[in-house]
Tab-separated table of C-alpha atoms in Angstrom:
chain	number	residue	atom	x	y	z
U	14	MET	CA	-6.635	19.988	79.932
U	15	ALA	CA	-6.782	19.677	76.682
U	16	GLY	CA	-3.751	18.829	74.120
U	17	PHE	CA	-2.708	19.791	70.933
U	18	ARG	CA	-3.755	18.370	68.038
U	19	LEU	CA	-1.850	21.518	64.930
U	20	LEU	CA	1.392	21.960	66.012
U	21	VAL	CA	2.643	25.003	63.691
U	22	GLY	CA	6.474	26.071	63.428
U	23	LEU	CA	7.312	29.728	61.781
U	24	GLY	CA	9.769	30.791	59.270
U	25	ASN	CA	10.690	31.728	56.147
U	26	PRO	CA	10.599	29.739	53.074
U	27	GLY	CA	13.655	29.473	50.898
U	28	ASN	CA	17.477	28.562	51.312
U	29	GLU	CA	18.726	31.865	51.912
U	30	TYR	CA	16.472	32.031	54.778
U	31	SER	CA	17.608	28.799	56.365
U	32	ASN	CA	19.237	28.993	59.631
U	33	THR	CA	18.263	32.499	60.663
U	34	ARG	CA	16.809	34.169	63.732
U	35	HIS	CA	13.647	34.283	62.049
U	36	ASN	CA	13.666	30.619	61.908
U	37	ALA	CA	13.781	29.101	64.674
U	38	GLY	CA	9.898	28.334	64.611
U	39	ALA	CA	10.258	25.597	61.362
U	40	GLU	CA	13.454	24.839	62.350
U	41	TRP	CA	11.828	22.753	66.209
U	42	ILE	CA	8.923	21.427	63.751
U	43	GLU	CA	11.897	19.638	60.916
U	44	ALA	CA	13.192	18.608	64.535
U	45	LEU	CA	10.161	16.997	65.544
U	46	ALA	CA	9.743	15.318	62.032
U	47	GLN	CA	13.268	14.153	62.164
U	48	GLN	CA	12.973	13.059	65.513
U	49	SER	CA	9.133	11.548	64.775
U	50	GLN	CA	10.709	9.757	61.164
U	51	CYS	CA	7.891	11.933	59.868
U	52	LEU	CA	8.119	13.113	56.348
U	53	LEU	CA	7.107	16.335	55.499
U	54	ARG	CA	5.908	17.159	52.293
U	55	MET	CA	4.775	19.854	50.725
U	56	GLU	CA	0.618	20.312	51.014
U	57	LYS	CA	-0.751	22.938	48.197
U	58	LYS	CA	-4.333	23.787	49.899
U	59	PHE	CA	-2.706	24.046	53.351
U	60	SER	CA	-0.059	26.286	51.555
U	61	GLY	CA	2.688	24.303	53.875
U	62	LEU	CA	5.526	21.538	54.131
U	63	PHE	CA	3.295	19.367	56.223
U	64	GLY	CA	3.071	15.489	58.027
U	65	LYS	CA	1.205	13.730	60.321
U	66	VAL	CA	2.218	11.879	63.709
U	67	HIS	CA	1.403	10.052	66.828
U	68	ILE	CA	3.018	11.477	69.859
U	69	ALA	CA	1.554	10.807	73.073
U	70	GLY	CA	-0.487	7.888	71.571
U	71	GLU	CA	-2.774	11.483	69.701
U	72	GLU	CA	-2.076	11.658	65.934
U	73	CYS	CA	-0.831	15.211	66.045
U	74	TYR	CA	-0.563	17.892	61.872
U	75	LEU	CA	3.000	19.456	62.146
U	76	LEU	CA	2.980	22.696	59.427
U	77	ILE	CA	5.426	24.822	58.345
U	78	PRO	CA	4.188	27.765	56.326
U	79	THR	CA	5.460	28.405	53.132
U	80	THR	CA	4.343	31.545	53.007
U	81	TYR	CA	5.876	33.725	54.289
U	82	MET	CA	6.106	35.167	58.116
U	83	ASN	CA	4.009	37.991	57.982
U	84	LEU	CA	0.546	35.586	56.286
U	85	SER	CA	1.914	32.575	58.286
U	86	GLY	CA	-2.324	32.814	59.373
U	87	THR	CA	-3.312	31.441	55.969
U	88	ALA	CA	-1.853	28.036	56.003
U	89	VAL	CA	-3.122	27.595	59.358
U	90	GLN	CA	-6.518	29.053	59.313
U	91	ALA	CA	-6.646	26.146	55.930
U	92	VAL	CA	-5.608	23.251	58.438
U	93	CYS	CA	-8.011	24.178	61.295
U	94	LYS	CA	-10.906	24.462	59.257
U	95	PHE	CA	-10.262	21.123	57.038
U	96	TYR	CA	-9.528	19.279	60.214
U	97	LYS	CA	-12.111	21.065	62.314
U	98	ILE	CA	-9.446	22.212	64.985
U	99	SER	CA	-9.893	24.984	67.153
U	100	PRO	CA	-7.405	27.796	67.967
U	101	GLU	CA	-6.988	26.044	71.801
U	102	GLU	CA	-5.664	22.999	69.902
U	103	VAL	CA	-2.879	25.016	68.507
U	104	LEU	CA	0.296	25.416	69.353
U	105	VAL	CA	2.979	27.368	67.733
U	106	VAL	CA	6.691	27.697	67.515
U	107	HIS	CA	7.939	31.027	66.906
U	108	ASP	CA	11.422	32.982	67.463
U	109	GLU	CA	11.045	35.529	70.827
U	110	LEU	CA	13.507	38.958	70.799
U	111	ASP	CA	12.225	38.993	74.500
U	112	ILE	CA	14.160	35.830	75.279
U	113	PRO	CA	18.076	35.665	76.098
U	114	PRO	CA	19.218	32.392	73.236
U	115	GLY	CA	19.566	29.176	75.007
U	116	SER	CA	16.179	30.216	76.325
U	117	ALA	CA	12.356	29.561	76.003
U	118	LYS	CA	9.269	30.030	77.984
U	119	LEU	CA	5.657	28.402	76.630
U	120	LYS	CA	2.472	30.075	77.269
U	121	LYS	CA	-1.825	29.967	76.848
U	122	GLY	CA	-3.167	32.502	74.833
U	123	GLY	CA	-1.728	36.008	75.395
U	124	GLY	CA	-0.634	39.329	72.525
U	125	HIS	CA	1.474	38.946	69.340
U	126	GLY	CA	4.437	41.222	71.151
U	127	GLY	CA	4.782	42.288	67.365
U	128	HIS	CA	5.164	39.450	65.617
U	129	ASN	CA	4.254	39.552	62.302
U	130	GLY	CA	3.519	35.844	61.812
U	131	LEU	CA	1.502	35.848	65.359
U	132	LYS	CA	0.081	39.077	63.897
U	133	ASP	CA	-1.554	37.273	61.237
U	134	ILE	CA	-2.269	33.813	62.512
U	135	ILE	CA	-4.581	35.454	65.098
U	136	SER	CA	-6.242	37.744	62.213
U	137	LYS	CA	-7.235	34.732	60.300
U	138	LEU	CA	-8.164	33.333	63.206
U	139	SER	CA	-10.971	35.467	63.973
U	140	ASN	CA	-9.313	37.434	66.827
U	141	ASN	CA	-8.791	34.065	68.716
U	142	ARG	CA	-5.450	34.750	70.970
U	143	GLU	CA	-6.364	31.491	72.486
U	144	PHE	CA	-4.167	29.526	71.032
U	145	ALA	CA	-0.212	28.226	72.723
U	146	ARG	CA	2.849	29.505	71.904
U	147	LEU	CA	6.370	28.049	72.077
U	148	ARG	CA	8.551	30.866	72.204
U	149	ILE	CA	12.826	29.948	71.669
U	150	GLY	CA	14.772	33.130	72.664
U	151	ILE	CA	17.246	34.677	69.845
U	152	GLY	CA	17.399	37.641	71.832
U	153	HIS	CA	16.837	41.565	70.677
U	154	PRO	CA	19.728	43.487	68.871
U	155	GLY	CA	19.496	46.479	70.543
U	156	HIS	CA	17.569	49.484	69.231
U	157	ALA	CA	13.724	48.263	67.416
U	158	SER	CA	15.183	49.823	64.400
U	159	GLN	CA	17.624	46.795	63.609
U	160	VAL	CA	15.063	44.406	64.846
U	161	ALA	CA	14.189	43.589	60.563
U	162	ASN	CA	17.793	43.036	59.602
U	163	TYR	CA	18.380	41.357	63.048
U	164	VAL	CA	16.187	38.252	62.264
U	165	LEU	CA	16.733	37.697	58.621
U	166	LYS	CA	20.279	37.151	59.611
U	167	LYS	CA	21.589	33.773	60.521
U	168	ALA	CA	22.892	34.389	64.552
U	169	ALA	CA	26.346	34.041	65.716
U	170	PRO	CA	27.668	30.636	66.013
U	171	ASP	CA	27.720	30.848	69.124
U	172	ASP	CA	23.899	32.180	69.526
U	173	TYR	CA	23.251	29.516	67.012
U	174	SER	CA	24.138	26.256	68.971
U	175	LYS	CA	22.720	27.564	72.203
U	176	ILE	CA	19.422	27.768	69.937
U	177	GLU	CA	19.621	25.050	69.154
U	178	GLN	CA	20.164	23.066	72.758
U	179	THR	CA	17.356	24.912	73.677
U	180	ILE	CA	15.146	23.822	70.627
U	181	ASN	CA	16.672	20.018	71.403
U	182	GLU	CA	16.381	20.696	75.430
U	183	SER	CA	12.336	21.370	74.550
U	184	LEU	CA	11.811	18.627	71.909
U	185	ARG	CA	12.402	16.651	75.696
U	186	TYR	CA	9.015	16.950	76.198
U	187	VAL	CA	7.035	17.551	73.352
U	188	GLU	CA	4.820	14.187	75.213
U	189	ASP	CA	3.513	15.928	78.134
U	190	ILE	CA	2.878	19.868	75.872
U	191	VAL	CA	0.849	18.034	73.218
U	192	ALA	CA	-1.159	16.395	76.018
U	193	GLY	CA	-0.966	19.519	77.745
U	194	ASN	CA	0.234	19.545	80.542
U	195	LEU	CA	1.810	22.806	80.121
U	196	ASN	CA	2.720	23.576	83.495
U	197	PRO	CA	5.287	20.688	84.507
U	198	VAL	CA	7.541	21.662	80.823
U	199	MET	CA	7.094	25.525	81.804
U	200	ASN	CA	8.490	25.366	85.383
U	201	LYS	CA	11.431	22.807	83.928
U	202	LEU	CA	11.914	24.989	80.708
U	203	HIS	CA	11.741	28.082	81.779
U	204	SER	CA	14.717	27.732	84.141
U	205	PHE	CA	16.817	25.930	81.056
U	206	LYS	CA	19.415	27.865	80.095
U	207	ALA	CA	21.957	26.936	77.386
């Protein structure tokens, strides 16, 4: 299977959103940039923080859209168009309500599951759903009416620590992920519990 050329971490810009549950994807990209000694710079034409890294011998682009979550697709579409990247070569890292904190799941393609960032990316990529997703568990507040408030709040210290551990654990497999060796990573990651 072919690998990934664009790794995208979803979140909301601004200090008031840093360390909130909804920013788990953006934190993953920040951690990867730090690990790869890559400086993410604001790139106006891509509506986001952008950088280039070499992983597993491949040049990859890192992106954190700064458009607010609901418009994440604008940034993804701009990078894909500029570098001629197909949706199949994109990995989107995002927070996932249906997975408890301390767990993560990797999957290829699928729907948006009500996630507004994914919804916008799918629509901006001409309804192509074939990009991969790394879903970082943040847990569910228990009722749909509480979701908006819940994702925009900082996680409790115990949950936050589990989310951080999950980010660090999944970054251990970044070379395999980028190379497209998803099955062995799924086996290891899906059994991990922080």
